[in-house]
Tab-separated table of N, CA, C and O in Angstrom:
chain	number	residue	atom	x	y	z
A	6	MET	N	20.936	-12.123	2.371
A	6	MET	CA	20.397	-10.825	2.027
A	6	MET	C	20.203	-10.020	3.305
A	6	MET	O	19.770	-10.540	4.312
A	7	LYS	N	20.525	-8.735	3.260
A	7	LYS	CA	20.348	-7.876	4.420
A	7	LYS	C	18.871	-7.656	4.680
A	7	LYS	O	18.074	-7.574	3.767
A	8	GLU	N	18.532	-7.517	5.954
A	8	GLU	CA	17.130	-7.360	6.331
A	8	GLU	C	16.500	-6.114	5.726
A	8	GLU	O	15.368	-6.123	5.303
A	9	ASN	N	17.261	-5.009	5.631
A	9	ASN	CA	16.678	-3.768	5.123
A	9	ASN	C	16.664	-3.689	3.603
A	9	ASN	O	16.255	-2.703	3.045
A	10	SER	N	17.092	-4.745	2.919
A	10	SER	CA	17.102	-4.684	1.458
A	10	SER	C	15.866	-5.319	0.828
A	10	SER	O	15.741	-5.363	-0.366
A	11	THR	N	14.946	-5.821	1.646
A	11	THR	CA	13.743	-6.442	1.123
A	11	THR	C	12.530	-5.893	1.845
A	11	THR	O	12.532	-5.770	3.053
A	12	ILE	N	11.502	-5.586	1.094
A	12	ILE	CA	10.235	-5.150	1.672
A	12	ILE	C	9.217	-6.222	1.335
A	12	ILE	O	9.002	-6.527	0.166
A	13	VAL	N	8.585	-6.824	2.335
A	13	VAL	CA	7.537	-7.807	2.102
A	13	VAL	C	6.215	-7.103	2.336
A	13	VAL	O	6.010	-6.466	3.358
A	14	VAL	N	5.310	-7.233	1.384
A	14	VAL	CA	4.064	-6.487	1.435
A	14	VAL	C	2.873	-7.408	1.275
A	14	VAL	O	2.863	-8.273	0.407
A	15	ASP	N	1.864	-7.250	2.103
A	15	ASP	CA	0.534	-7.838	2.052
A	15	ASP	C	0.499	-9.360	2.005
A	15	ASP	O	1.513	-10.034	2.002
A	16	LYS	N	-0.699	-9.890	1.965
A	16	LYS	CA	-0.929	-11.333	2.034
A	16	LYS	C	-0.389	-12.085	0.833
A	16	LYS	O	-0.151	-13.273	0.882
A	17	ASP	N	-0.182	-11.397	-0.289
A	17	ASP	CA	0.357	-12.048	-1.480
A	17	ASP	C	1.874	-12.194	-1.412
A	17	ASP	O	2.481	-12.749	-2.314
A	18	SER	N	2.476	-11.649	-0.356
A	18	SER	CA	3.931	-11.680	-0.168
A	18	SER	C	4.669	-11.092	-1.359
A	18	SER	O	5.671	-11.631	-1.828
A	19	THR	N	4.164	-9.985	-1.867
A	19	THR	CA	4.842	-9.278	-2.938
A	19	THR	C	6.172	-8.787	-2.396
A	19	THR	O	6.224	-8.181	-1.349
A	20	ILE	N	7.239	-9.054	-3.105
A	20	ILE	CA	8.562	-8.693	-2.611
A	20	ILE	C	9.248	-7.762	-3.594
A	20	ILE	O	9.272	-8.005	-4.786
A	21	VAL	N	9.786	-6.691	-3.055
A	21	VAL	CA	10.622	-5.808	-3.839
A	21	VAL	C	12.052	-6.125	-3.424
A	21	VAL	O	12.441	-5.867	-2.305
A	22	LYS	N	12.812	-6.740	-4.323
A	22	LYS	CA	14.193	-7.087	-4.007
A	22	LYS	C	15.091	-6.016	-4.602
A	22	LYS	O	15.220	-5.901	-5.797
A	23	ASN	N	15.671	-5.236	-3.743
A	23	ASN	CA	16.547	-4.159	-4.146
A	23	ASN	C	17.261	-3.652	-2.922
A	23	ASN	O	16.984	-4.081	-1.816
A	24	THR	N	18.140	-2.715	-3.115
A	24	THR	CA	18.723	-2.064	-1.958
A	24	THR	C	17.664	-1.153	-1.367
A	24	THR	O	16.660	-0.838	-2.009
A	25	ALA	N	17.875	-0.725	-0.160
A	25	ALA	CA	16.898	0.141	0.500
A	25	ALA	C	16.640	1.403	-0.319
A	25	ALA	O	15.510	1.854	-0.439
A	26	MET	N	17.683	1.977	-0.920
A	26	MET	CA	17.507	3.214	-1.687
A	26	MET	C	16.690	2.957	-2.949
A	26	MET	O	15.814	3.721	-3.292
A	27	HIS	N	16.978	1.862	-3.650
A	27	HIS	CA	16.189	1.554	-4.836
A	27	HIS	C	14.737	1.325	-4.456
A	27	HIS	O	13.832	1.701	-5.184
A	28	GLY	N	14.503	0.699	-3.303
A	28	GLY	CA	13.145	0.488	-2.827
A	28	GLY	C	12.434	1.803	-2.568
A	28	GLY	O	11.274	1.966	-2.927
A	29	LEU	N	13.149	2.748	-1.971
A	29	LEU	CA	12.570	4.063	-1.712
A	29	LEU	C	12.261	4.770	-3.020
A	29	LEU	O	11.185	5.344	-3.183
A	30	ASN	N	13.186	4.715	-3.967
A	30	ASN	CA	12.945	5.353	-5.260
A	30	ASN	C	11.739	4.739	-5.955
A	30	ASN	O	10.941	5.446	-6.572
A	31	ALA	N	11.594	3.429	-5.853
A	31	ALA	CA	10.440	2.752	-6.453
A	31	ALA	C	9.151	3.260	-5.832
A	31	ALA	O	8.186	3.560	-6.545
A	32	ILE	N	9.133	3.365	-4.523
A	32	ILE	CA	7.936	3.850	-3.822
A	32	ILE	C	7.631	5.289	-4.227
A	32	ILE	O	6.477	5.638	-4.495
A	33	LEU	N	8.652	6.118	-4.300
A	33	LEU	CA	8.443	7.519	-4.680
A	33	LEU	C	7.942	7.642	-6.113
A	33	LEU	O	7.061	8.458	-6.403
A	34	LEU	N	8.471	6.818	-7.017
A	34	LEU	CA	8.006	6.856	-8.407
A	34	LEU	C	6.578	6.331	-8.528
A	34	LEU	O	5.768	6.907	-9.268
A	35	LEU	N	6.249	5.278	-7.801
A	35	LEU	CA	4.862	4.789	-7.804
A	35	LEU	C	3.927	5.874	-7.281
A	35	LEU	O	2.854	6.102	-7.834
A	36	SER	N	4.352	6.551	-6.231
A	36	SER	CA	3.538	7.641	-5.673
A	36	SER	C	3.354	8.764	-6.683
A	36	SER	O	2.277	9.351	-6.775
A	37	ALA	N	4.401	9.054	-7.445
A	37	ALA	CA	4.306	10.101	-8.470
A	37	ALA	C	3.316	9.710	-9.555
A	37	ALA	O	2.599	10.555	-10.097
A	38	MET	N	3.245	8.419	-9.860
A	38	MET	CA	2.330	7.952	-10.906
A	38	MET	C	0.873	7.959	-10.455
A	38	MET	O	-0.023	7.955	-11.291
A	39	ILE	N	0.623	7.991	-9.145
A	39	ILE	CA	-0.748	8.069	-8.631
A	39	ILE	C	-1.433	9.319	-9.183
A	39	ILE	O	-2.630	9.338	-9.424
A	40	ASN	N	-0.650	10.371	-9.409
A	40	ASN	CA	-1.186	11.644	-9.891
A	40	ASN	C	-1.443	11.656	-11.391
A	40	ASN	O	-1.759	12.695	-11.946
A	41	GLY	N	-1.284	10.508	-12.048
A	41	GLY	CA	-1.580	10.428	-13.471
A	41	GLY	C	-0.379	10.047	-14.305
A	41	GLY	O	0.755	10.026	-13.845
A	42	GLU	N	-0.669	9.732	-15.537
A	42	GLU	CA	0.334	9.315	-16.507
A	42	GLU	C	1.304	10.453	-16.786
A	42	GLU	O	0.931	11.622	-16.764
A	43	GLY	N	2.542	10.105	-17.081
A	43	GLY	CA	3.512	11.130	-17.434
A	43	GLY	C	4.823	10.528	-17.894
A	43	GLY	O	5.037	9.317	-17.798
A	44	THR	N	5.697	11.380	-18.386
A	44	THR	CA	7.017	10.949	-18.833
A	44	THR	C	7.923	10.736	-17.626
A	44	THR	O	7.575	11.114	-16.500
A	45	ALA	N	9.086	10.167	-17.858
A	45	ALA	CA	10.056	9.994	-16.778
A	45	ALA	C	10.441	11.351	-16.194
A	45	ALA	O	10.585	11.489	-14.974
A	46	ILE	N	10.560	12.349	-17.039
A	46	ILE	CA	10.884	13.702	-16.565
A	46	ILE	C	9.773	14.213	-15.653
A	46	ILE	O	10.045	14.789	-14.596
A	47	ASP	N	8.518	13.983	-16.041
A	47	ASP	CA	7.383	14.371	-15.195
A	47	ASP	C	7.480	13.703	-13.827
A	47	ASP	O	7.249	14.338	-12.796
A	48	MET	N	7.824	12.411	-13.819
A	48	MET	CA	7.894	11.654	-12.562
A	48	MET	C	9.003	12.181	-11.663
A	48	MET	O	8.820	12.344	-10.466
A	49	VAL	N	10.163	12.479	-12.264
A	49	VAL	CA	11.280	13.032	-11.490
A	49	VAL	C	10.887	14.376	-10.886
A	49	VAL	O	11.174	14.648	-9.716
A	50	GLU	N	10.202	15.210	-11.659
A	50	GLU	CA	9.753	16.515	-11.158
A	50	GLU	C	8.733	16.355	-10.034
A	50	GLU	O	8.761	17.090	-9.047
A	51	ARG	N	7.827	15.387	-10.158
A	51	ARG	CA	6.834	15.142	-9.105
A	51	ARG	C	7.503	14.671	-7.822
A	51	ARG	O	7.124	15.101	-6.723
A	52	VAL	N	8.498	13.780	-7.956
A	52	VAL	CA	9.226	13.306	-6.770
A	52	VAL	C	9.918	14.491	-6.110
A	52	VAL	O	9.860	14.645	-4.888
A	53	GLN	N	10.560	15.331	-6.890
A	53	GLN	CA	11.247	16.509	-6.359
A	53	GLN	C	10.266	17.427	-5.622
A	53	GLN	O	10.533	17.876	-4.514
A	54	ARG	N	9.123	17.660	-6.232
A	54	ARG	CA	8.131	18.566	-5.664
A	54	ARG	C	7.455	17.966	-4.430
A	54	ARG	O	7.298	18.633	-3.412
A	55	ASN	N	7.065	16.693	-4.497
A	55	ASN	CA	6.286	16.084	-3.417
A	55	ASN	C	7.127	15.556	-2.261
A	55	ASN	O	6.680	15.565	-1.126
A	56	ALA	N	8.328	15.057	-2.576
A	56	ALA	CA	9.144	14.428	-1.527
A	56	ALA	C	10.430	15.202	-1.257
A	56	ALA	O	11.196	14.816	-0.385
A	57	ASP	N	10.643	16.271	-1.998
A	57	ASP	CA	11.850	17.081	-1.860
A	57	ASP	C	13.101	16.199	-1.961
A	57	ASP	O	14.028	16.317	-1.176
A	58	LYS	N	13.075	15.279	-2.915
A	58	LYS	CA	14.203	14.375	-3.145
A	58	LYS	C	14.638	14.494	-4.591
A	58	LYS	O	13.832	14.374	-5.498
A	59	LYS	N	15.931	14.742	-4.793
A	59	LYS	CA	16.464	14.823	-6.150
A	59	LYS	C	16.717	13.403	-6.642
A	59	LYS	O	17.399	12.627	-5.998
A	60	LEU	N	16.126	13.080	-7.764
A	60	LEU	CA	16.255	11.764	-8.370
A	60	LEU	C	16.857	11.938	-9.753
A	60	LEU	O	16.346	12.708	-10.569
A	61	ASP	N	17.962	11.264	-10.009
A	61	ASP	CA	18.643	11.323	-11.291
A	61	ASP	C	17.742	10.724	-12.376
A	61	ASP	O	17.130	9.676	-12.169
A	62	LEU	N	17.674	11.369	-13.533
A	62	LEU	CA	16.794	10.907	-14.612
A	62	LEU	C	17.177	9.511	-15.091
A	62	LEU	O	16.303	8.670	-15.321
A	63	ALA	N	18.474	9.233	-15.230
A	63	ALA	CA	18.902	7.897	-15.674
A	63	ALA	C	18.475	6.834	-14.666
A	63	ALA	O	17.999	5.760	-15.047
A	64	SER	N	18.610	7.136	-13.382
A	64	SER	CA	18.175	6.200	-12.334
A	64	SER	C	16.670	5.995	-12.387
A	64	SER	O	16.181	4.882	-12.157
A	65	ALA	N	15.953	7.064	-12.686
A	65	ALA	CA	14.493	6.968	-12.771
A	65	ALA	C	14.090	6.034	-13.916
A	65	ALA	O	13.196	5.209	-13.746
A	66	TYR	N	14.754	6.155	-15.073
A	66	TYR	CA	14.444	5.265	-16.194
A	66	TYR	C	14.701	3.804	-15.826
A	66	TYR	O	13.887	2.928	-16.125
A	67	VAL	N	15.820	3.542	-15.162
A	67	VAL	CA	16.138	2.170	-14.738
A	67	VAL	C	15.062	1.648	-13.799
A	67	VAL	O	14.554	0.530	-13.946
A	68	GLN	N	14.684	2.475	-12.823
A	68	GLN	CA	13.679	2.051	-11.843
A	68	GLN	C	12.301	1.895	-12.494
A	68	GLN	O	11.574	0.952	-12.178
A	69	LEU	N	11.936	2.779	-13.409
A	69	LEU	CA	10.654	2.671	-14.099
A	69	LEU	C	10.596	1.391	-14.935
A	69	LEU	O	9.561	0.724	-14.976
A	70	ASP	N	11.708	1.043	-15.581
A	70	ASP	CA	11.763	-0.224	-16.331
A	70	ASP	C	11.577	-1.409	-15.395
A	70	ASP	O	10.867	-2.362	-15.719
A	71	ARG	N	12.220	-1.360	-14.222
A	71	ARG	CA	12.067	-2.429	-13.233
A	71	ARG	C	10.621	-2.549	-12.776
A	71	ARG	O	10.084	-3.649	-12.671
A	72	LEU	N	10.015	-1.415	-12.483
A	72	LEU	CA	8.618	-1.419	-12.038
A	72	LEU	C	7.713	-2.006	-13.115
A	72	LEU	O	6.771	-2.741	-12.812
A	73	GLU	N	8.026	-1.711	-14.369
A	73	GLU	CA	7.221	-2.255	-15.464
A	73	GLU	C	7.406	-3.774	-15.566
A	73	GLU	O	6.434	-4.514	-15.732
A	74	ARG	N	8.636	-4.241	-15.442
A	74	ARG	CA	8.889	-5.695	-15.486
A	74	ARG	C	8.192	-6.408	-14.331
A	74	ARG	O	7.752	-7.550	-14.476
A	75	GLN	N	8.065	-5.749	-13.190
A	75	GLN	CA	7.403	-6.330	-12.023
A	75	GLN	C	5.886	-6.234	-12.108
A	75	GLN	O	5.178	-6.735	-11.246
A	76	GLY	N	5.378	-5.543	-13.137
A	76	GLY	CA	3.933	-5.406	-13.308
A	76	GLY	C	3.319	-4.312	-12.459
A	76	GLY	O	2.097	-4.223	-12.331
A	77	LEU	N	4.152	-3.443	-11.876
A	77	LEU	CA	3.657	-2.386	-11.001
A	77	LEU	C	3.426	-1.081	-11.756
A	77	LEU	O	2.743	-0.185	-11.265
A	78	ALA	N	4.000	-0.980	-12.952
A	78	ALA	CA	3.822	0.197	-13.813
A	78	ALA	C	3.682	-0.301	-15.248
A	78	ALA	O	4.026	-1.439	-15.560
A	79	LYS	N	3.166	0.574	-16.083
A	79	LYS	CA	2.981	0.247	-17.494
A	79	LYS	C	3.380	1.492	-18.290
A	79	LYS	O	3.186	2.613	-17.837
A	80	SER	N	3.928	1.277	-19.474
A	80	SER	CA	4.281	2.421	-20.312
A	80	SER	C	3.703	2.251	-21.711
A	80	SER	O	3.351	1.148	-22.123
A	81	ARG	N	3.607	3.370	-22.386
A	81	ARG	CA	3.164	3.389	-23.773
A	81	ARG	C	3.824	4.577	-24.440
A	81	ARG	O	4.299	5.497	-23.766
A	82	LEU	N	3.867	4.548	-25.767
A	82	LEU	CA	4.399	5.689	-26.501
A	82	LEU	C	3.281	6.701	-26.691
A	82	LEU	O	2.191	6.364	-27.157
A	83	GLY	N	3.553	7.934	-26.312
A	83	GLY	CA	2.565	8.994	-26.437
A	83	GLY	C	2.537	9.583	-27.841
A	83	GLY	O	3.314	9.204	-28.719
A	84	ASP	N	1.632	10.518	-28.041
A	84	ASP	CA	1.487	11.157	-29.347
A	84	ASP	C	2.491	12.285	-29.551
A	84	ASP	O	2.935	12.534	-30.662
A	85	LYS	N	2.856	12.969	-28.458
A	85	LYS	CA	3.792	14.091	-28.558
A	85	LYS	C	5.196	13.574	-28.797
A	85	LYS	O	5.576	12.516	-28.326
A	86	LYS	N	5.968	14.371	-29.536
A	86	LYS	CA	7.345	14.002	-29.850
A	86	LYS	C	8.310	14.922	-29.116
A	86	LYS	O	7.996	16.076	-28.839
A	87	ASP	N	9.503	14.390	-28.832
A	87	ASP	CA	10.528	15.207	-28.187
A	87	ASP	C	11.249	16.034	-29.248
A	87	ASP	O	10.887	16.012	-30.433
A	88	ALA	N	12.280	16.751	-28.841
A	88	ALA	CA	13.007	17.638	-29.757
A	88	ALA	C	13.650	16.880	-30.914
A	88	ALA	O	13.874	17.442	-31.984
A	89	ARG	N	13.938	15.593	-30.728
A	89	ARG	CA	14.566	14.785	-31.775
A	89	ARG	C	13.543	14.080	-32.662
A	89	ARG	O	13.900	13.293	-33.517
A	90	GLY	N	12.274	14.318	-32.412
A	90	GLY	CA	11.231	13.711	-33.226
A	90	GLY	C	10.776	12.340	-32.754
A	90	GLY	O	10.007	11.677	-33.441
A	91	ARG	N	11.260	11.895	-31.604
A	91	ARG	CA	10.846	10.596	-31.060
A	91	ARG	C	9.614	10.784	-30.175
A	91	ARG	O	9.486	11.790	-29.485
A	92	ARG	N	8.726	9.789	-30.238
A	92	ARG	CA	7.548	9.845	-29.369
A	92	ARG	C	7.975	9.584	-27.938
A	92	ARG	O	8.835	8.749	-27.682
A	93	ARG	N	7.378	10.320	-27.020
A	93	ARG	CA	7.725	10.194	-25.612
A	93	ARG	C	7.059	8.979	-24.982
A	93	ARG	O	5.921	8.660	-25.298
A	94	ARG	N	7.772	8.343	-24.086
A	94	ARG	CA	7.253	7.185	-23.356
A	94	ARG	C	6.520	7.684	-22.113
A	94	ARG	O	7.071	8.443	-21.316
A	95	LEU	N	5.276	7.274	-21.970
A	95	LEU	CA	4.451	7.694	-20.837
A	95	LEU	C	4.269	6.523	-19.883
A	95	LEU	O	4.001	5.398	-20.301
A	96	PHE	N	4.413	6.803	-18.593
A	96	PHE	CA	4.308	5.786	-17.553
A	96	PHE	C	3.066	6.023	-16.711
A	96	PHE	O	2.673	7.163	-16.481
A	97	ARG	N	2.482	4.898	-16.258
A	97	ARG	CA	1.354	4.984	-15.330
A	97	ARG	C	1.441	3.808	-14.368
A	97	ARG	O	2.039	2.775	-14.668
A	98	ILE	N	0.831	3.956	-13.226
A	98	ILE	CA	0.804	2.897	-12.227
A	98	ILE	C	-0.284	1.888	-12.609
A	98	ILE	O	-1.314	2.269	-13.168
A	99	THR	N	-0.048	0.618	-12.339
A	99	THR	CA	-1.055	-0.419	-12.594
A	99	THR	C	-1.859	-0.657	-11.314
A	99	THR	O	-1.516	-0.154	-10.246
A	100	ALA	N	-2.916	-1.452	-11.426
A	100	ALA	CA	-3.704	-1.807	-10.245
A	100	ALA	C	-2.827	-2.525	-9.221
A	100	ALA	O	-2.946	-2.284	-8.013
A	101	GLU	N	-1.916	-3.383	-9.699
A	101	GLU	CA	-0.988	-4.071	-8.785
A	101	GLU	C	-0.082	-3.072	-8.084
A	101	GLU	O	0.214	-3.214	-6.894
A	102	GLY	N	0.383	-2.076	-8.820
A	102	GLY	CA	1.230	-1.035	-8.236
A	102	GLY	C	0.490	-0.232	-7.187
A	102	GLY	O	1.040	0.083	-6.118
A	103	GLU	N	-0.760	0.107	-7.479
A	103	GLU	CA	-1.578	0.839	-6.504
A	103	GLU	C	-1.793	0.009	-5.251
A	103	GLU	O	-1.698	0.519	-4.132
A	104	HIS	N	-2.071	-1.284	-5.437
A	104	HIS	CA	-2.285	-2.186	-4.307
A	104	HIS	C	-1.025	-2.261	-3.440
A	104	HIS	O	-1.104	-2.181	-2.214
A	105	MET	N	0.117	-2.383	-4.087
A	105	MET	CA	1.371	-2.459	-3.341
A	105	MET	C	1.633	-1.166	-2.582
A	105	MET	O	2.010	-1.183	-1.409
A	106	LEU	N	1.424	-0.033	-3.232
A	106	LEU	CA	1.656	1.257	-2.599
A	106	LEU	C	0.731	1.443	-1.401
A	106	LEU	O	1.169	1.877	-0.331
A	107	ARG	N	-0.539	1.098	-1.556
A	107	ARG	CA	-1.490	1.209	-0.439
A	107	ARG	C	-1.100	0.287	0.713
A	107	ARG	O	-1.216	0.649	1.875
A	108	SER	N	-0.609	-0.919	0.384
A	108	SER	CA	-0.185	-1.862	1.414
A	108	SER	C	1.003	-1.319	2.200
A	108	SER	O	1.067	-1.452	3.420
A	109	ILE	N	1.939	-0.700	1.495
A	109	ILE	CA	3.096	-0.102	2.168
A	109	ILE	C	2.642	1.045	3.057
A	109	ILE	O	3.100	1.191	4.193
A	110	GLU	N	1.716	1.875	2.548
A	110	GLU	CA	1.201	2.993	3.344
A	110	GLU	C	0.504	2.491	4.605
A	110	GLU	O	0.683	3.054	5.684
A	111	LEU	N	-0.275	1.418	4.479
A	111	LEU	CA	-0.946	0.841	5.652
A	111	LEU	C	0.072	0.310	6.652
A	111	LEU	O	-0.090	0.474	7.859
A	112	ALA	N	1.128	-0.326	6.143
A	112	ALA	CA	2.177	-0.843	7.018
A	112	ALA	C	2.882	0.280	7.752
A	112	ALA	O	3.369	0.106	8.865
A	113	ARG	N	2.915	1.463	7.152
A	113	ARG	CA	3.541	2.635	7.770
A	113	ARG	C	2.554	3.387	8.670
A	113	ARG	O	2.820	4.504	9.059
A	114	GLY	N	1.437	2.791	8.957
A	114	GLY	CA	0.470	3.445	9.815
A	114	GLY	C	-0.399	4.444	9.088
A	114	GLY	O	-0.882	5.415	9.674
A	115	GLY	N	-0.630	4.228	7.798
A	115	GLY	CA	-1.508	5.105	7.032
A	115	GLY	C	-0.815	6.326	6.458
A	115	GLY	O	-1.459	7.203	5.912
A	116	VAL	N	0.505	6.405	6.592
A	116	VAL	CA	1.246	7.553	6.064
A	116	VAL	C	1.352	7.425	4.562
A	116	VAL	O	1.857	6.431	4.040
A	117	SER	N	0.855	8.433	3.853
A	117	SER	CA	0.853	8.416	2.394
A	117	SER	C	2.171	8.958	1.862
A	117	SER	O	2.770	9.860	2.429
A	118	PHE	N	2.599	8.423	0.731
A	118	PHE	CA	3.794	8.925	0.057
A	118	PHE	C	3.439	9.970	-0.987
A	118	PHE	O	4.292	10.673	-1.466
A	119	ALA	N	2.171	10.026	-1.374
A	119	ALA	CA	1.766	10.950	-2.440
A	119	ALA	C	1.560	12.343	-1.921
A	119	ALA	O	1.460	12.599	-0.770
């Protein structure tokens, strides 16, 4: 495995195994969730606004699913429906996700991603 494709974080040795870009997208999405629960579209808009990075919606869904499987994010079906009548999926950061994000920020010398 390439050295830049893995981020090791904190004493629990939490590992994000992905390419460097997927790791960055994960960090940006976790940072977007710090500002509260929202849809994938909300998260993409927050990343665009806060980090000036264009993130493809399909890529965001893939990464959000990964974050949920890793226990760093959680989703639920909201009450509002989309144009097709389906309930929207809302994402939020978990305590583990917050801990990981803070650990990465500390490793970066206190630089926040949010």
